[in-house]
mmCIF file with all atom_site columns, C-alpha atoms in Angstrom:
data_model
loop_
_atom_site.group_PDB
_atom_site.id
_atom_site.type_symbol
_atom_site.label_atom_id
_atom_site.label_alt_id
_atom_site.label_comp_id
_atom_site.label_asym_id
_atom_site.label_entity_id
_atom_site.label_seq_id
_atom_site.pdbx_PDB_ins_code
_atom_site.Cartn_x
_atom_site.Cartn_y
_atom_site.Cartn_z
_atom_site.occupancy
_atom_site.B_iso_or_equiv
_atom_site.pdbx_formal_charge
_atom_site.auth_seq_id
_atom_site.auth_comp_id
_atom_site.auth_asym_id
_atom_site.auth_atom_id
_atom_site.pdbx_PDB_model_num
ATOM 1   C CA . UNK A 1 1   ? 116.599 86.252 97.737  1.00 0.00 ? 1   UNK A CA 1
ATOM 2   C CA . UNK A 1 2   ? 113.770 85.721 95.470  1.00 0.00 ? 2   UNK A CA 1
ATOM 3   C CA . UNK A 1 3   ? 110.636 85.379 96.530  1.00 0.00 ? 3   UNK A CA 1
ATOM 4   C CA . UNK A 1 4   ? 107.261 84.011 95.085  1.00 0.00 ? 4   UNK A CA 1
ATOM 5   C CA . UNK A 1 5   ? 104.073 85.532 96.743  1.00 0.00 ? 5   UNK A CA 1
ATOM 6   C CA . UNK A 1 6   ? 100.506 85.490 96.548  1.00 0.00 ? 6   UNK A CA 1
ATOM 7   C CA . UNK A 1 7   ? 98.479  88.173 96.361  1.00 0.00 ? 7   UNK A CA 1
ATOM 8   C CA . UNK A 1 8   ? 94.527  87.595 97.307  1.00 0.00 ? 8   UNK A CA 1
ATOM 9   C CA . UNK A 1 9   ? 91.091  88.842 98.584  1.00 0.00 ? 9   UNK A CA 1
ATOM 10  C CA . UNK A 1 10  ? 87.410  88.989 97.848  1.00 0.00 ? 10  UNK A CA 1
ATOM 11  C CA . UNK A 1 11  ? 86.309  92.377 99.506  1.00 0.00 ? 11  UNK A CA 1
ATOM 12  C CA . UNK A 1 12  ? 86.729  95.960 98.208  1.00 0.00 ? 12  UNK A CA 1
ATOM 13  C CA . UNK A 1 13  ? 88.088  96.212 94.715  1.00 0.00 ? 13  UNK A CA 1
ATOM 14  C CA . UNK A 1 14  ? 90.468  93.680 94.681  1.00 0.00 ? 14  UNK A CA 1
ATOM 15  C CA . UNK A 1 15  ? 92.010  94.810 91.449  1.00 0.00 ? 15  UNK A CA 1
ATOM 16  C CA . UNK A 1 16  ? 92.917  98.694 93.147  1.00 0.00 ? 16  UNK A CA 1
ATOM 17  C CA . UNK A 1 17  ? 93.524  97.090 96.050  1.00 0.00 ? 17  UNK A CA 1
ATOM 18  C CA . UNK A 1 18  ? 96.207  94.380 94.595  1.00 0.00 ? 18  UNK A CA 1
ATOM 19  C CA . UNK A 1 19  ? 97.672  97.606 92.350  1.00 0.00 ? 19  UNK A CA 1
ATOM 20  C CA . UNK A 1 20  ? 97.985  99.366 95.761  1.00 0.00 ? 20  UNK A CA 1
ATOM 21  C CA . UNK A 1 21  ? 99.889  95.712 97.181  1.00 0.00 ? 21  UNK A CA 1
ATOM 22  C CA . UNK A 1 22  ? 102.416 95.439 94.195  1.00 0.00 ? 22  UNK A CA 1
ATOM 23  C CA . UNK A 1 23  ? 103.018 99.236 94.563  1.00 0.00 ? 23  UNK A CA 1
ATOM 24  C CA . UNK A 1 24  ? 104.073 99.320 98.500  1.00 0.00 ? 24  UNK A CA 1
ATOM 25  C CA . UNK A 1 25  ? 105.089 95.417 97.664  1.00 0.00 ? 25  UNK A CA 1
ATOM 26  C CA . UNK A 1 26  ? 108.464 97.500 95.560  1.00 0.00 ? 26  UNK A CA 1
ATOM 27  C CA . UNK A 1 27  ? 108.727 99.500 98.145  1.00 0.00 ? 27  UNK A CA 1
ATOM 28  C CA . UNK A 1 28  ? 108.797 98.435 100.848 1.00 0.00 ? 28  UNK A CA 1
ATOM 29  C CA . UNK A 1 29  ? 110.333 94.245 99.773  1.00 0.00 ? 29  UNK A CA 1
ATOM 30  C CA . UNK A 1 30  ? 111.637 94.552 96.673  1.00 0.00 ? 30  UNK A CA 1
ATOM 31  C CA . UNK A 1 31  ? 111.327 94.845 93.264  1.00 0.00 ? 31  UNK A CA 1
ATOM 32  C CA . UNK A 1 32  ? 109.196 92.962 91.366  1.00 0.00 ? 32  UNK A CA 1
ATOM 33  C CA . UNK A 1 33  ? 110.544 90.988 88.603  1.00 0.00 ? 33  UNK A CA 1
ATOM 34  C CA . UNK A 1 34  ? 106.812 89.154 87.440  1.00 0.00 ? 34  UNK A CA 1
ATOM 35  C CA . UNK A 1 35  ? 103.671 89.339 87.972  1.00 0.00 ? 35  UNK A CA 1
ATOM 36  C CA . UNK A 1 36  ? 100.694 87.024 86.694  1.00 0.00 ? 36  UNK A CA 1
ATOM 37  C CA . UNK A 1 37  ? 97.109  88.403 85.695  1.00 0.00 ? 37  UNK A CA 1
ATOM 38  C CA . UNK A 1 38  ? 94.786  87.889 88.294  1.00 0.00 ? 38  UNK A CA 1
ATOM 39  C CA . UNK A 1 39  ? 92.593  85.179 88.248  1.00 0.00 ? 39  UNK A CA 1
ATOM 40  C CA . UNK A 1 40  ? 89.296  84.439 89.706  1.00 0.00 ? 40  UNK A CA 1
ATOM 41  C CA . UNK A 1 41  ? 88.401  81.159 92.392  1.00 0.00 ? 41  UNK A CA 1
ATOM 42  C CA . UNK A 1 42  ? 86.107  80.435 94.414  1.00 0.00 ? 42  UNK A CA 1
ATOM 43  C CA . UNK A 1 43  ? 86.402  80.573 98.370  1.00 0.00 ? 43  UNK A CA 1
ATOM 44  C CA . UNK A 1 44  ? 89.021  77.848 99.722  1.00 0.00 ? 44  UNK A CA 1
ATOM 45  C CA . UNK A 1 45  ? 87.875  76.669 102.803 1.00 0.00 ? 45  UNK A CA 1
ATOM 46  C CA . UNK A 1 46  ? 84.525  78.679 103.462 1.00 0.00 ? 46  UNK A CA 1
ATOM 47  C CA . UNK A 1 47  ? 81.483  79.703 101.473 1.00 0.00 ? 47  UNK A CA 1
ATOM 48  C CA . UNK A 1 48  ? 82.570  83.168 100.839 1.00 0.00 ? 48  UNK A CA 1
ATOM 49  C CA . UNK A 1 49  ? 82.878  85.104 97.638  1.00 0.00 ? 49  UNK A CA 1
ATOM 50  C CA . UNK A 1 50  ? 85.148  84.641 95.216  1.00 0.00 ? 50  UNK A CA 1
ATOM 51  C CA . UNK A 1 51  ? 88.793  85.402 95.728  1.00 0.00 ? 51  UNK A CA 1
ATOM 52  C CA . UNK A 1 52  ? 90.743  87.185 93.038  1.00 0.00 ? 52  UNK A CA 1
ATOM 53  C CA . UNK A 1 53  ? 94.490  86.073 93.603  1.00 0.00 ? 53  UNK A CA 1
ATOM 54  C CA . UNK A 1 54  ? 97.745  86.852 91.227  1.00 0.00 ? 54  UNK A CA 1
ATOM 55  C CA . UNK A 1 55  ? 101.298 86.105 91.311  1.00 0.00 ? 55  UNK A CA 1
ATOM 56  C CA . UNK A 1 56  ? 104.527 87.910 92.296  1.00 0.00 ? 56  UNK A CA 1
ATOM 57  C CA . UNK A 1 57  ? 108.071 86.964 91.808  1.00 0.00 ? 57  UNK A CA 1
ATOM 58  C CA . UNK A 1 58  ? 109.505 89.742 93.587  1.00 0.00 ? 58  UNK A CA 1
ATOM 59  C CA . UNK A 1 59  ? 113.869 90.316 94.291  1.00 0.00 ? 59  UNK A CA 1
ATOM 60  C CA . UNK A 1 60  ? 114.430 91.402 98.432  1.00 0.00 ? 60  UNK A CA 1
ATOM 61  C CA . UNK A 1 61  ? 117.092 91.796 100.169 1.00 0.00 ? 61  UNK A CA 1
ATOM 62  C CA . UNK A 1 62  ? 114.972 90.956 103.473 1.00 0.00 ? 62  UNK A CA 1
ATOM 63  C CA . UNK A 1 63  ? 115.046 87.521 105.764 1.00 0.00 ? 63  UNK A CA 1
ATOM 64  C CA . UNK A 1 64  ? 112.593 85.586 105.442 1.00 0.00 ? 64  UNK A CA 1
ATOM 65  C CA . UNK A 1 65  ? 110.415 86.723 109.125 1.00 0.00 ? 65  UNK A CA 1
ATOM 66  C CA . UNK A 1 66  ? 111.343 90.679 107.970 1.00 0.00 ? 66  UNK A CA 1
ATOM 67  C CA . UNK A 1 67  ? 109.254 89.632 105.100 1.00 0.00 ? 67  UNK A CA 1
ATOM 68  C CA . UNK A 1 68  ? 107.045 88.615 106.222 1.00 0.00 ? 68  UNK A CA 1
ATOM 69  C CA . UNK A 1 69  ? 106.320 91.784 108.652 1.00 0.00 ? 69  UNK A CA 1
ATOM 70  C CA . UNK A 1 70  ? 106.696 93.433 106.237 1.00 0.00 ? 70  UNK A CA 1
ATOM 71  C CA . UNK A 1 71  ? 104.222 91.446 103.870 1.00 0.00 ? 71  UNK A CA 1
ATOM 72  C CA . UNK A 1 72  ? 100.941 91.764 107.206 1.00 0.00 ? 72  UNK A CA 1
ATOM 73  C CA . UNK A 1 73  ? 102.191 95.613 107.566 1.00 0.00 ? 73  UNK A CA 1
ATOM 74  C CA . UNK A 1 74  ? 101.001 96.037 104.235 1.00 0.00 ? 74  UNK A CA 1
ATOM 75  C CA . UNK A 1 75  ? 97.994  93.725 104.176 1.00 0.00 ? 75  UNK A CA 1
ATOM 76  C CA . UNK A 1 76  ? 96.977  96.142 107.269 1.00 0.00 ? 76  UNK A CA 1
ATOM 77  C CA . UNK A 1 77  ? 97.717  98.961 104.379 1.00 0.00 ? 77  UNK A CA 1
ATOM 78  C CA . UNK A 1 78  ? 95.081  97.604 102.352 1.00 0.00 ? 78  UNK A CA 1
ATOM 79  C CA . UNK A 1 79  ? 93.000  97.704 104.892 1.00 0.00 ? 79  UNK A CA 1
ATOM 80  C CA . UNK A 1 80  ? 92.994  94.425 106.454 1.00 0.00 ? 80  UNK A CA 1
ATOM 81  C CA . UNK A 1 81  ? 91.373  94.078 109.640 1.00 0.00 ? 81  UNK A CA 1
ATOM 82  C CA . UNK A 1 82  ? 92.159  90.949 111.397 1.00 0.00 ? 82  UNK A CA 1
ATOM 83  C CA . UNK A 1 83  ? 90.203  91.412 114.293 1.00 0.00 ? 83  UNK A CA 1
ATOM 84  C CA . UNK A 1 84  ? 87.213  91.519 112.540 1.00 0.00 ? 84  UNK A CA 1
ATOM 85  C CA . UNK A 1 85  ? 88.757  88.576 110.873 1.00 0.00 ? 85  UNK A CA 1
ATOM 86  C CA . UNK A 1 86  ? 88.398  86.605 113.705 1.00 0.00 ? 86  UNK A CA 1
ATOM 87  C CA . UNK A 1 87  ? 85.100  88.061 115.270 1.00 0.00 ? 87  UNK A CA 1
ATOM 88  C CA . UNK A 1 88  ? 83.716  86.785 111.127 1.00 0.00 ? 88  UNK A CA 1
ATOM 89  C CA . UNK A 1 89  ? 84.714  83.600 112.281 1.00 0.00 ? 89  UNK A CA 1
ATOM 90  C CA . UNK A 1 90  ? 83.512  83.322 115.835 1.00 0.00 ? 90  UNK A CA 1
ATOM 91  C CA . UNK A 1 91  ? 80.041  84.137 114.313 1.00 0.00 ? 91  UNK A CA 1
ATOM 92  C CA . UNK A 1 92  ? 80.338  82.177 111.658 1.00 0.00 ? 92  UNK A CA 1
ATOM 93  C CA . UNK A 1 93  ? 82.716  78.828 113.350 1.00 0.00 ? 93  UNK A CA 1
ATOM 94  C CA . UNK A 1 94  ? 84.956  78.746 109.682 1.00 0.00 ? 94  UNK A CA 1
ATOM 95  C CA . UNK A 1 95  ? 88.285  78.582 109.918 1.00 0.00 ? 95  UNK A CA 1
ATOM 96  C CA . UNK A 1 96  ? 89.167  81.393 106.782 1.00 0.00 ? 96  UNK A CA 1
ATOM 97  C CA . UNK A 1 97  ? 86.865  84.699 106.453 1.00 0.00 ? 97  UNK A CA 1
ATOM 98  C CA . UNK A 1 98  ? 87.027  87.229 104.209 1.00 0.00 ? 98  UNK A CA 1
ATOM 99  C CA . UNK A 1 99  ? 89.218  89.333 103.638 1.00 0.00 ? 99  UNK A CA 1
ATOM 100 C CA . UNK A 1 100 ? 90.699  92.649 100.959 1.00 0.00 ? 100 UNK A CA 1
ATOM 101 C CA . UNK A 1 101 ? 93.980  91.793 100.974 1.00 0.00 ? 101 UNK A CA 1
ATOM 102 C CA . UNK A 1 102 ? 96.077  88.399 101.744 1.00 0.00 ? 102 UNK A CA 1
ATOM 103 C CA . UNK A 1 103 ? 99.748  87.092 100.889 1.00 0.00 ? 103 UNK A CA 1
ATOM 104 C CA . UNK A 1 104 ? 101.739 84.632 101.321 1.00 0.00 ? 104 UNK A CA 1
ATOM 105 C CA . UNK A 1 105 ? 105.087 84.115 100.990 1.00 0.00 ? 105 UNK A CA 1
ATOM 106 C CA . UNK A 1 106 ? 104.876 80.569 98.760  1.00 0.00 ? 106 UNK A CA 1
ATOM 107 C CA . UNK A 1 107 ? 109.259 80.253 98.259  1.00 0.00 ? 107 UNK A CA 1
ATOM 108 C CA . UNK A 1 108 ? 111.666 81.816 99.814  1.00 0.00 ? 108 UNK A CA 1
ATOM 109 C CA . UNK A 1 109 ? 114.361 81.337 97.217  1.00 0.00 ? 109 UNK A CA 1
ATOM 110 C CA . UNK A 1 110 ? 115.231 77.371 97.765  1.00 0.00 ? 110 UNK A CA 1
ATOM 111 C CA . UNK A 1 111 ? 114.763 77.728 101.335 1.00 0.00 ? 111 UNK A CA 1
ATOM 112 C CA . UNK A 1 112 ? 112.696 75.486 104.154 1.00 0.00 ? 112 UNK A CA 1
ATOM 113 C CA . UNK A 1 113 ? 111.614 77.510 106.570 1.00 0.00 ? 113 UNK A CA 1
ATOM 114 C CA . UNK A 1 114 ? 109.854 75.641 109.588 1.00 0.00 ? 114 UNK A CA 1
ATOM 115 C CA . UNK A 1 115 ? 110.037 78.317 112.342 1.00 0.00 ? 115 UNK A CA 1
ATOM 116 C CA . UNK A 1 116 ? 106.931 78.450 115.335 1.00 0.00 ? 116 UNK A CA 1
ATOM 117 C CA . UNK A 1 117 ? 105.937 82.070 112.612 1.00 0.00 ? 117 UNK A CA 1
ATOM 118 C CA . UNK A 1 118 ? 106.962 80.431 109.732 1.00 0.00 ? 118 UNK A CA 1
ATOM 119 C CA . UNK A 1 119 ? 106.471 77.816 107.244 1.00 0.00 ? 119 UNK A CA 1
ATOM 120 C CA . UNK A 1 120 ? 107.875 77.706 103.701 1.00 0.00 ? 120 UNK A CA 1
ATOM 121 C CA . UNK A 1 121 ? 107.312 76.970 101.258 1.00 0.00 ? 121 UNK A CA 1
ATOM 122 C CA . UNK A 1 122 ? 103.378 77.669 102.059 1.00 0.00 ? 122 UNK A CA 1
ATOM 123 C CA . UNK A 1 123 ? 102.827 74.130 103.721 1.00 0.00 ? 123 UNK A CA 1
ATOM 124 C CA . UNK A 1 124 ? 98.922  74.753 101.370 1.00 0.00 ? 124 UNK A CA 1
ATOM 125 C CA . UNK A 1 125 ? 100.326 75.269 98.419  1.00 0.00 ? 125 UNK A CA 1
ATOM 126 C CA . UNK A 1 126 ? 100.003 71.567 96.787  1.00 0.00 ? 126 UNK A CA 1
ATOM 127 C CA . UNK A 1 127 ? 95.892  71.165 97.618  1.00 0.00 ? 127 UNK A CA 1
ATOM 128 C CA . UNK A 1 128 ? 95.791  74.944 96.331  1.00 0.00 ? 128 UNK A CA 1
ATOM 129 C CA . UNK A 1 129 ? 95.034  75.607 92.283  1.00 0.00 ? 129 UNK A CA 1
ATOM 130 C CA . UNK A 1 130 ? 94.517  79.384 93.233  1.00 0.00 ? 130 UNK A CA 1
ATOM 131 C CA . UNK A 1 131 ? 97.941  79.207 93.888  1.00 0.00 ? 131 UNK A CA 1
ATOM 132 C CA . UNK A 1 132 ? 99.293  76.914 91.646  1.00 0.00 ? 132 UNK A CA 1
ATOM 133 C CA . UNK A 1 133 ? 97.521  77.810 88.725  1.00 0.00 ? 133 UNK A CA 1
ATOM 134 C CA . UNK A 1 134 ? 99.009  81.819 89.050  1.00 0.00 ? 134 UNK A CA 1
ATOM 135 C CA . UNK A 1 135 ? 102.609 80.601 89.745  1.00 0.00 ? 135 UNK A CA 1
ATOM 136 C CA . UNK A 1 136 ? 102.789 78.217 86.837  1.00 0.00 ? 136 UNK A CA 1
ATOM 137 C CA . UNK A 1 137 ? 102.016 81.071 84.769  1.00 0.00 ? 137 UNK A CA 1
ATOM 138 C CA . UNK A 1 138 ? 105.066 82.725 85.440  1.00 0.00 ? 138 UNK A CA 1
ATOM 139 C CA . UNK A 1 139 ? 107.522 79.942 87.560  1.00 0.00 ? 139 UNK A CA 1
ATOM 140 C CA . UNK A 1 140 ? 106.360 77.313 85.716  1.00 0.00 ? 140 UNK A CA 1
ATOM 141 C CA . UNK A 1 141 ? 110.126 75.317 86.073  1.00 0.00 ? 141 UNK A CA 1
ATOM 142 C CA . UNK A 1 142 ? 110.439 76.513 89.857  1.00 0.00 ? 142 UNK A CA 1
ATOM 143 C CA . UNK A 1 143 ? 111.192 73.735 91.953  1.00 0.00 ? 143 UNK A CA 1
ATOM 144 C CA . UNK A 1 144 ? 109.572 73.064 94.944  1.00 0.00 ? 144 UNK A CA 1
ATOM 145 C CA . UNK A 1 145 ? 112.340 72.808 97.035  1.00 0.00 ? 145 UNK A CA 1
ATOM 146 C CA . UNK A 1 146 ? 110.592 70.515 99.697  1.00 0.00 ? 146 UNK A CA 1
ATOM 147 C CA . UNK A 1 147 ? 109.568 67.873 96.970  1.00 0.00 ? 147 UNK A CA 1
ATOM 148 C CA . UNK A 1 148 ? 112.240 68.500 94.040  1.00 0.00 ? 148 UNK A CA 1
ATOM 149 C CA . UNK A 1 149 ? 108.964 68.891 91.824  1.00 0.00 ? 149 UNK A CA 1
ATOM 150 C CA . UNK A 1 150 ? 107.954 71.795 89.613  1.00 0.00 ? 150 UNK A CA 1
ATOM 151 C CA . UNK A 1 151 ? 105.116 73.904 89.914  1.00 0.00 ? 151 UNK A CA 1
ATOM 152 C CA . UNK A 1 152 ? 104.155 72.947 86.322  1.00 0.00 ? 152 UNK A CA 1
ATOM 153 C CA . UNK A 1 153 ? 104.036 69.174 87.545  1.00 0.00 ? 153 UNK A CA 1
ATOM 154 C CA . UNK A 1 154 ? 102.356 70.216 90.917  1.00 0.00 ? 154 UNK A CA 1
ATOM 155 C CA . UNK A 1 155 ? 99.673  72.200 89.393  1.00 0.00 ? 155 UNK A CA 1
ATOM 156 C CA . UNK A 1 156 ? 98.986  69.158 86.430  1.00 0.00 ? 156 UNK A CA 1
ATOM 157 C CA . UNK A 1 157 ? 98.687  66.569 89.385  1.00 0.00 ? 157 UNK A CA 1
ATOM 158 C CA . UNK A 1 158 ? 96.416  68.552 90.930  1.00 0.00 ? 158 UNK A CA 1
ATOM 159 C CA . UNK A 1 159 ? 94.378  69.370 87.606  1.00 0.00 ? 159 UNK A CA 1
ATOM 160 C CA . UNK A 1 160 ? 93.575  65.349 87.168  1.00 0.00 ? 160 UNK A CA 1
ATOM 161 C CA . UNK A 1 161 ? 93.060  64.448 90.682  1.00 0.00 ? 161 UNK A CA 1
ATOM 162 C CA . UNK A 1 162 ? 89.375  66.402 90.664  1.00 0.00 ? 162 UNK A CA 1
ATOM 163 C CA . UNK A 1 163 ? 90.892  67.830 93.967  1.00 0.00 ? 163 UNK A CA 1
ATOM 164 C CA . UNK A 1 164 ? 91.633  71.013 92.167  1.00 0.00 ? 164 UNK A CA 1
ATOM 165 C CA . UNK A 1 165 ? 88.560  72.474 92.977  1.00 0.00 ? 165 UNK A CA 1
ATOM 166 C CA . UNK A 1 166 ? 88.668  75.390 95.878  1.00 0.00 ? 166 UNK A CA 1
ATOM 167 C CA . UNK A 1 167 ? 86.081  74.549 97.911  1.00 0.00 ? 167 UNK A CA 1
#
């Protein structure tokens, strides 16, 4: 199954963390068949240092929720501390927190998944330029299985809407 992932972070050496994530994806999730460059963007939904994001296409044999478990384990191995993030969110009152690595499943083949643990396509990807821009680099013609619209169409629409900022 082709899984499309976006990896982001804004703590530590993000370039090194992204390289580690790529290595762990290859070992634990499947072969990387495409990878975007790393994009820098302002934090989305809260005030923090800029984030760095990269999109990957991974050919995986894992079922969707097994992939989610694997990705969360990779995040942990890359230094993500969800307890510290929760403490930061309580302290700041923000919805989001800075992190070393966050891996989102944007697409899982052409499936639409809605379980208590996982929603695919990612429910906010159409509103996030920092997701659409790297996706547009590597899979511009990929159709969003929920809307039928291509990544390029979604990117161009968001870019032209003045909602393309990250705040």
